[in-house]
Short mmCIF file of C-alpha atoms and ligand atoms in Angstrom, two decimals:
data_model
loop_
_atom_site.label_atom_id
_atom_site.label_comp_id
_atom_site.label_asym_id
_atom_site.label_seq_id
_atom_site.Cartn_x
_atom_site.Cartn_y
_atom_site.Cartn_z
CA MET A 1 -13.17 -89.02 25.23
CA ALA A 2 -16.59 -90.61 24.18
CA GLU A 3 -16.88 -94.95 23.91
CA ILE A 4 -16.78 -95.87 20.26
CA LEU A 5 -19.37 -98.24 19.62
CA THR A 6 -18.98 -100.26 16.61
CA ALA A 7 -21.21 -102.02 14.15
CA SER A 8 -21.87 -105.03 15.50
CA GLU A 9 -25.71 -106.10 16.99
CA ALA A 10 -25.02 -105.96 21.01
CA ASP A 11 -23.41 -102.10 19.76
CA ILE A 12 -26.74 -101.93 17.76
CA VAL A 13 -28.72 -102.40 20.47
CA ARG A 14 -26.90 -100.98 23.32
CA ALA A 15 -27.39 -97.55 21.27
CA GLY A 16 -30.68 -98.55 20.59
CA THR A 17 -31.51 -98.74 24.46
CA LEU A 18 -29.07 -95.71 26.10
CA LEU A 19 -30.86 -93.68 23.16
CA ARG A 20 -34.16 -94.45 24.16
CA GLU A 21 -33.80 -94.63 28.21
CA GLY A 22 -32.77 -90.29 27.58
CA ASP A 23 -28.56 -90.64 26.91
CA LEU A 24 -27.17 -88.92 23.59
CA VAL A 25 -25.29 -90.94 21.46
CA ALA A 26 -23.31 -89.33 17.71
CA VAL A 27 -24.66 -91.43 14.98
CA PRO A 28 -23.24 -92.52 11.52
CA THR A 29 -25.32 -90.94 8.49
CA GLU A 30 -25.38 -90.80 4.33
CA THR A 31 -24.33 -87.18 5.30
CA VAL A 32 -22.57 -85.83 8.16
CA TYR A 33 -22.30 -87.72 11.23
CA GLY A 34 -25.15 -86.35 13.95
CA LEU A 35 -26.31 -86.22 17.84
CA ALA A 36 -28.72 -87.67 18.43
CA ALA A 37 -31.01 -88.00 21.60
CA ASN A 38 -35.48 -89.47 21.99
CA ALA A 39 -37.27 -86.75 19.83
CA PHE A 40 -40.06 -87.08 22.44
CA CYS A 41 -37.31 -86.19 25.57
CA GLU A 42 -37.16 -82.61 26.15
CA ALA A 43 -34.60 -83.23 28.93
CA SER A 44 -32.60 -85.18 26.79
CA VAL A 45 -33.02 -82.63 23.87
CA ARG A 46 -31.91 -79.92 26.12
CA ARG A 47 -28.96 -81.75 26.99
CA ILE A 48 -27.78 -82.02 22.66
CA PHE A 49 -28.21 -77.64 22.53
CA SER A 50 -25.72 -77.94 25.70
CA ALA A 51 -22.88 -80.57 24.17
CA LYS A 52 -23.16 -77.93 20.95
CA GLY A 53 -23.68 -75.28 22.27
CA ARG A 54 -26.60 -74.62 20.15
CA PRO A 55 -28.90 -71.58 20.76
CA PHE A 56 -32.68 -72.62 21.60
CA ILE A 57 -33.58 -70.95 18.91
CA ASP A 58 -32.15 -73.13 16.19
CA PRO A 59 -34.97 -75.95 15.70
CA LEU A 60 -33.67 -79.49 15.08
CA ILE A 61 -34.05 -82.32 12.67
CA VAL A 62 -36.13 -85.76 13.71
CA HIS A 63 -34.48 -88.56 12.36
CA VAL A 64 -37.44 -91.12 11.52
CA HIS A 65 -37.35 -94.86 10.09
CA SER A 66 -40.02 -94.80 7.96
CA LEU A 67 -43.69 -92.63 6.84
CA ALA A 68 -45.25 -94.45 9.32
CA GLN A 69 -43.33 -93.04 11.91
CA ALA A 70 -43.40 -89.85 10.29
CA GLU A 71 -46.65 -89.82 10.74
CA THR A 72 -47.09 -89.83 14.47
CA LEU A 73 -45.10 -86.89 14.37
CA ALA A 74 -46.05 -84.45 11.14
CA ASP A 75 -49.14 -84.26 8.50
CA ILE A 76 -47.08 -86.02 5.64
CA SER A 77 -50.61 -85.33 3.78
CA HIS A 78 -49.39 -82.88 0.99
CA PRO A 79 -48.83 -85.11 -2.29
CA PHE A 80 -45.44 -84.22 -3.07
CA VAL A 81 -44.88 -85.99 0.27
CA LYS A 82 -45.48 -88.71 -1.00
CA LYS A 83 -44.13 -88.19 -4.42
CA LEU A 84 -40.46 -87.12 -2.96
CA ALA A 85 -40.25 -90.22 -0.32
CA GLU A 86 -41.23 -92.28 -3.30
CA ALA A 87 -38.17 -90.91 -5.28
CA PHE A 88 -35.82 -90.00 -2.57
CA LEU A 89 -36.41 -91.43 0.78
CA PRO A 90 -34.14 -92.90 2.95
CA GLY A 91 -32.23 -90.35 1.35
CA PRO A 92 -30.37 -87.08 2.41
CA LEU A 93 -33.70 -85.37 2.00
CA THR A 94 -35.01 -83.85 5.55
CA LEU A 95 -38.65 -82.00 4.73
CA ILE A 96 -40.37 -79.65 6.60
CA LEU A 97 -44.41 -80.61 7.36
CA PRO A 98 -46.54 -79.05 9.74
CA LYS A 99 -46.05 -80.63 13.23
CA LYS A 100 -47.58 -83.17 15.92
CA GLU A 101 -48.79 -81.75 19.19
CA CYS A 102 -46.44 -85.08 20.71
CA VAL A 103 -43.41 -82.75 19.61
CA PRO A 104 -42.00 -80.83 22.02
CA ALA A 105 -41.69 -77.50 21.26
CA ILE A 106 -37.40 -77.86 21.93
CA VAL A 107 -37.34 -79.63 19.00
CA THR A 108 -38.59 -77.22 16.40
CA ALA A 109 -37.95 -74.05 18.62
CA GLY A 110 -41.32 -73.43 18.35
CA GLU A 111 -42.84 -73.36 15.29
CA PRO A 112 -45.47 -75.12 14.22
CA THR A 113 -43.25 -77.05 12.03
CA VAL A 114 -41.19 -79.95 12.45
CA ALA A 115 -37.87 -80.90 10.24
CA VAL A 116 -38.26 -84.75 9.09
CA ARG A 117 -35.88 -86.71 8.01
CA MET A 118 -35.58 -90.94 7.06
CA PRO A 119 -31.75 -91.28 6.94
CA ALA A 120 -30.39 -94.10 4.40
CA HIS A 121 -27.61 -95.63 6.75
CA PRO A 122 -27.92 -98.93 7.56
CA LEU A 123 -26.78 -98.25 10.83
CA MET A 124 -28.42 -95.50 11.18
CA ARG A 125 -31.45 -97.33 10.61
CA ARG A 126 -30.71 -99.96 13.01
CA VAL A 127 -29.77 -97.67 15.60
CA LEU A 128 -33.79 -96.30 14.79
CA LEU A 129 -35.96 -99.59 14.71
CA SER A 130 -33.31 -100.48 17.74
CA ALA A 131 -34.24 -97.90 19.61
CA GLY A 132 -38.01 -97.60 18.52
CA VAL A 133 -38.33 -94.08 18.88
CA PRO A 134 -37.27 -90.48 16.52
CA LEU A 135 -34.21 -89.03 16.95
CA ALA A 136 -33.79 -85.34 16.67
CA ALA A 137 -30.13 -85.07 15.67
CA PRO A 138 -28.35 -81.76 14.86
CA SER A 139 -24.97 -82.71 13.26
CA ALA A 140 -22.87 -83.61 16.17
CA ASN A 141 -20.22 -80.30 15.67
CA PRO A 142 -20.24 -77.67 18.29
CA PHE A 143 -22.34 -74.91 16.66
CA GLY A 144 -20.80 -73.18 13.93
CA TYR A 145 -17.82 -75.17 13.69
CA VAL A 146 -17.12 -77.66 10.84
CA SER A 147 -19.82 -80.69 10.77
CA PRO A 148 -18.21 -84.07 11.40
CA THR A 149 -17.88 -86.59 8.31
CA THR A 150 -16.11 -89.13 10.90
CA ALA A 151 -16.84 -90.83 14.33
CA GLN A 152 -13.16 -88.89 14.42
CA HIS A 153 -14.14 -85.99 13.90
CA VAL A 154 -16.88 -86.38 16.16
CA GLN A 155 -14.50 -87.22 19.27
CA ASP A 156 -12.31 -84.37 18.26
CA SER A 157 -14.98 -81.78 18.66
CA LEU A 158 -17.18 -83.14 21.55
CA GLY A 159 -15.43 -86.03 22.69
CA GLU A 160 -15.30 -84.09 26.29
CA ARG A 161 -18.66 -83.83 26.18
CA ILE A 162 -20.50 -86.96 25.33
CA SER A 163 -20.46 -90.36 26.08
CA TRP A 164 -21.28 -92.39 23.19
CA ILE A 165 -19.98 -92.22 19.30
CA LEU A 166 -21.48 -95.27 16.93
CA ASP A 167 -19.13 -95.57 14.50
CA GLY A 168 -20.18 -95.78 10.64
CA GLY A 169 -17.32 -95.09 8.38
CA ALA A 170 -16.65 -92.01 6.59
CA CYS A 171 -20.28 -90.46 4.71
CA ALA A 172 -21.19 -91.20 1.36
CA CYS A 173 -22.55 -87.21 0.59
CA GLY A 174 -20.13 -85.34 3.11
CA VAL A 175 -22.98 -82.60 3.13
CA GLU A 176 -26.01 -82.01 5.29
CA SER A 177 -28.65 -83.40 3.55
CA THR A 178 -31.18 -81.06 1.43
CA ILE A 179 -34.28 -79.64 3.12
CA VAL A 180 -36.92 -78.37 1.09
CA LEU A 181 -40.39 -76.45 3.32
CA VAL A 182 -43.07 -79.45 2.04
CA ALA A 183 -46.55 -76.99 0.07
CA ASP A 184 -48.36 -75.47 -3.35
CA LYS A 185 -44.95 -73.76 -3.93
CA PRO A 186 -42.68 -75.54 -2.19
CA ARG A 187 -38.94 -73.64 -0.76
CA LEU A 188 -35.39 -75.29 -0.66
CA LEU A 189 -34.09 -73.99 2.46
CA ARG A 190 -30.91 -75.06 2.13
CA PRO A 191 -29.59 -77.51 -0.85
CA GLY A 192 -27.74 -80.45 -0.59
CA VAL A 193 -26.79 -83.47 -3.09
CA ILE A 194 -30.42 -83.56 -3.96
CA THR A 195 -30.35 -80.75 -6.16
CA ARG A 196 -32.89 -77.88 -6.81
CA GLU A 197 -33.53 -79.69 -10.36
CA ASP A 198 -34.07 -83.09 -8.51
CA LEU A 199 -36.71 -81.60 -7.11
CA GLU A 200 -38.30 -79.96 -9.94
CA ARG A 201 -37.91 -83.04 -11.90
CA VAL A 202 -39.90 -85.23 -9.20
CA LEU A 203 -42.61 -82.20 -7.82
CA GLY A 204 -43.29 -80.99 -11.52
CA VAL A 205 -43.31 -77.10 -10.23
CA PRO A 206 -40.85 -74.43 -9.78
CA VAL A 207 -38.78 -74.89 -6.31
CA GLU A 208 -37.35 -71.54 -5.47
CA ALA A 209 -34.02 -71.45 -3.06
CA GLU A 210 -35.40 -69.57 -0.23
CA LYS A 211 -32.75 -68.64 4.05
CA GLY A 212 -32.99 -70.39 6.17
CA HIS A 213 -34.61 -70.24 9.09
CA LEU A 214 -31.37 -69.12 11.03
CA GLU A 215 -30.78 -66.37 8.41
CA LYS A 216 -34.42 -65.02 8.83
CA ILE A 217 -33.61 -64.22 12.36
CA ALA A 218 -30.23 -62.76 11.68
CA ASP A 219 -31.94 -60.81 8.56
CA GLY A 220 -34.74 -59.36 11.33
CA GLU A 221 -37.23 -61.05 9.39
CA LYS A 222 -37.95 -63.18 11.79
CA SER A 223 -38.76 -62.29 16.01
CA SER A 224 -36.33 -64.39 18.71
CA ASP A 225 -35.23 -63.84 21.71
CA SER A 226 -31.70 -64.28 20.60
CA ALA A 227 -30.48 -62.65 24.14
CA GLN A 228 -27.76 -66.00 23.28
CA LEU A 229 -26.33 -64.71 20.58
CA ALA A 230 -22.97 -62.94 19.63
CA PRO A 231 -23.36 -60.93 16.86
CA GLY A 232 -22.17 -62.60 13.26
CA MET A 233 -22.81 -66.01 15.19
CA LEU A 234 -26.37 -66.83 12.81
CA LYS A 235 -23.94 -66.71 9.19
CA LYS A 236 -21.18 -67.85 10.05
CA HIS A 237 -21.43 -71.56 10.14
CA TYR A 238 -19.41 -74.87 9.32
CA SER A 239 -15.78 -72.36 9.87
CA PRO A 240 -12.36 -73.55 11.23
CA ARG A 241 -10.92 -70.85 13.42
CA VAL A 242 -8.18 -70.18 10.80
CA PRO A 243 -9.29 -67.16 8.45
CA VAL A 244 -11.57 -68.99 4.63
CA ARG A 245 -10.26 -66.68 1.33
CA LEU A 246 -12.60 -68.08 -1.81
CA PHE A 247 -11.77 -67.64 -5.61
CA GLU A 248 -13.61 -67.98 -8.39
CA ASN A 249 -13.86 -71.69 -10.83
CA GLY A 250 -10.97 -71.33 -12.73
CA ALA A 251 -9.28 -68.15 -11.52
CA LEU A 252 -5.60 -68.26 -10.23
CA PRO A 253 -5.57 -66.17 -7.30
CA GLU A 254 -2.07 -64.38 -5.69
CA ILE A 255 -1.57 -66.21 -1.77
CA PRO A 256 0.36 -65.39 0.93
CA GLU A 257 3.21 -67.33 2.93
CA LYS A 258 1.92 -69.12 4.79
CA ALA A 259 -1.20 -69.68 3.21
CA ALA A 260 -2.62 -73.20 1.50
CA ILE A 261 -4.58 -73.20 -1.47
CA VAL A 262 -7.05 -75.56 -2.38
CA PHE A 263 -8.16 -76.69 -5.56
CA GLN A 264 -11.83 -77.90 -6.86
CA THR A 265 -9.83 -80.51 -8.98
CA ARG A 266 -5.96 -81.91 -8.74
CA PRO A 267 -3.39 -79.23 -10.64
CA ARG A 268 -1.77 -80.66 -13.19
CA GLY A 269 0.81 -79.11 -15.43
CA GLU A 270 1.04 -75.33 -15.27
CA LEU A 271 -1.13 -74.82 -12.42
CA ALA A 272 0.39 -77.51 -10.62
CA ARG A 273 4.66 -75.53 -11.26
CA ARG A 274 2.45 -72.01 -10.84
CA TYR A 275 2.00 -72.64 -6.67
CA ALA A 276 4.92 -75.15 -6.24
CA GLY A 277 7.60 -74.12 -3.85
CA HIS A 278 5.99 -70.99 -2.47
CA ALA A 279 2.57 -72.67 -1.34
CA GLN A 280 0.89 -75.96 -0.48
CA VAL A 281 -1.18 -77.06 -2.60
CA PHE A 282 -4.17 -79.43 -1.51
CA TRP A 283 -7.09 -80.75 -3.87
CA LEU A 284 -11.23 -81.81 -3.19
CA SER A 285 -11.29 -84.35 -5.86
CA GLU A 286 -8.95 -86.18 -8.86
CA ASN A 287 -11.23 -84.70 -11.85
CA GLY A 288 -13.48 -82.02 -10.44
CA ALA A 289 -16.54 -84.29 -9.73
CA GLN A 290 -19.20 -82.81 -7.62
CA GLU A 291 -19.59 -85.76 -5.28
CA GLU A 292 -16.48 -86.16 -4.80
CA VAL A 293 -15.98 -82.64 -3.74
CA ALA A 294 -19.22 -82.86 -1.54
CA ARG A 295 -17.37 -85.86 0.52
CA SER A 296 -14.19 -84.24 0.83
CA VAL A 297 -14.99 -80.82 1.95
CA PHE A 298 -15.74 -80.50 5.29
CA ALA A 299 -12.80 -83.11 6.58
CA LEU A 300 -10.33 -80.76 3.96
CA LEU A 301 -11.32 -77.76 6.38
CA ARG A 302 -10.98 -79.86 9.75
CA ARG A 303 -7.33 -81.27 8.22
CA LEU A 304 -6.19 -77.98 7.63
CA ASP A 305 -8.02 -75.73 10.19
CA ASN A 306 -5.16 -77.67 12.96
CA ALA A 307 -2.10 -77.38 10.85
CA ALA A 308 -0.71 -74.50 11.10
CA PHE A 309 -1.68 -72.24 7.40
CA SER A 310 -1.96 -68.24 8.06
CA SER A 311 -5.20 -68.36 5.84
CA ILE A 312 -6.64 -71.22 3.65
CA PHE A 313 -7.66 -70.35 -0.14
CA ILE A 314 -10.26 -71.90 -1.85
CA GLU A 315 -11.47 -72.23 -5.51
CA LYS A 316 -15.49 -72.27 -5.24
CA SER A 317 -17.55 -74.48 -7.60
CA PRO A 318 -18.80 -73.85 -10.69
CA GLU A 319 -22.81 -72.60 -9.14
CA LYS A 320 -24.87 -75.58 -10.72
CA GLY A 321 -26.05 -78.86 -9.49
CA ILE A 322 -24.58 -80.43 -6.91
CA GLY A 323 -22.02 -77.65 -6.84
CA VAL A 324 -24.65 -75.30 -5.43
CA ALA A 325 -24.37 -76.84 -1.66
CA VAL A 326 -20.92 -77.07 -1.87
CA ASN A 327 -20.76 -73.44 -1.84
CA ASP A 328 -23.26 -72.33 0.34
CA ARG A 329 -20.83 -74.37 2.86
CA LEU A 330 -17.93 -73.00 1.59
CA SER A 331 -19.31 -68.83 1.58
CA ARG A 332 -20.67 -69.90 5.71
CA ALA A 333 -16.97 -70.65 5.99
CA ALA A 334 -15.77 -68.30 4.42
CA ALA A 335 -17.96 -66.03 6.88
CA LYS A 336 -16.86 -62.82 8.86
O1 LIG B 401 -27.92 -84.36 7.48
C1 LIG B 401 -28.68 -83.21 7.79
O2 LIG B 401 -29.67 -83.34 7.56
C2 LIG B 401 -27.37 -84.01 9.56
C3 LIG B 401 -27.66 -85.00 9.52
C4 LIG B 401 -27.47 -85.21 11.13
O3 LIG B 401 -29.10 -85.70 9.51
N1 LIG B 401 -28.58 -82.55 10.02
C5 LIG B 401 -28.29 -81.62 10.04
O4 LIG B 401 -29.09 -81.19 11.19
O5 LIG B 401 -27.37 -81.08 9.04
P1 LIG B 401 -28.57 -79.11 12.18
O6 LIG B 401 -28.74 -79.11 13.17
O7 LIG B 401 -27.12 -78.92 12.01
O8 LIG B 401 -29.40 -78.84 10.84
C6 LIG B 401 -30.44 -78.53 10.88
C7 LIG B 401 -30.90 -77.41 9.67
C8 LIG B 401 -31.04 -76.37 10.63
O9 LIG B 401 -30.86 -74.55 10.08
C9 LIG B 401 -32.89 -75.94 11.25
O10 LIG B 401 -32.40 -74.14 11.01
C10 LIG B 401 -33.47 -76.18 10.11
O11 LIG B 401 -32.77 -77.62 9.84
N2 LIG B 401 -34.49 -76.63 10.07
C11 LIG B 401 -34.84 -77.55 11.55
N3 LIG B 401 -35.96 -77.78 12.03
C12 LIG B 401 -36.91 -76.78 11.06
C13 LIG B 401 -38.18 -75.76 11.04
N4 LIG B 401 -39.16 -76.32 11.16
N5 LIG B 401 -38.21 -74.65 9.59
C14 LIG B 401 -37.15 -74.49 8.72
N6 LIG B 401 -35.86 -74.83 9.41
C15 LIG B 401 -35.76 -75.93 10.45
MG1 LIG B 402 -25.24 -78.79 11.75
#
């Protein structure tokens, strides 16, 4: 079991020292919990990959406290960086930027770019200051499993493999940061609670969605030494052990015995009666607010995965705004 650190000044200093000196610490962010290491220490970063069972072809996000610290790692001179930073940072947005020499190749999987993120979570910001070094951190889950949104989730799935977890409460966003490739024609590589429309409003140009790094490898659009990969490993992500099936927003699927059914909104009236008695019914929000759906989706997936259901049927979000990010995670959870 990992030791739990708290928000006390002593524990923050301890977390910062552990990190600076090369240990791994799981840390809270506003999106999901991350498994952090000193980004400049190759040996420590290597331990992140082994704790998660993550293939080295999947690059990490580097967390910084300020734009000044970002500039030590990456070229931040593109005018879009300033616009995005003014509108959204610190916050749940990751920028893909040209990397500087000092960033070890293991962090970026040998790419010439680095993913940079300035998180808003107050504890994470204190840890970054205390550590005094940028922190490489992927989500703190075994590779391919559901991302953690509480310290207990991290304990449940990585507690035997790491020594320290900083408890910052439940994550406010609940899905990982939006990833944008900064360029004259910017690209959305992963949707999040900062939406494509938000990005387009601030940048004043279209932001096309593009496949993420691993999907390009899976689809043969990017070469890589994929000897470490099992078939299907790259597309299946955020996946519970129990099979997940999706149904369209507003549909009323037939579901088998011993399955769980998950609605976007707490079912009422006729809908509540229809499934009562032959299924266990769950919901992601009281009233369909997509912020709430995003915040609760991973926690509910984990909870249902640990109950004795034969399968989990989940209603998709409306395909707009934050719902795009939720549907992205749901379709990966359901991928075979
Ligand atoms: O919200 C988040 O971003 C969380 C918290 C902990 O900050 N972190 C997170 O990390 O989601 P991870 O490793 O689970 O996802 C990082 C994603 C990967 O899909 C990776 O392919 C992509 O970022 N990525 C990292 N560096 C990249 C690069 N240079 N080019 C393209 N994609 C990159
Ligand atoms: Mg992840």
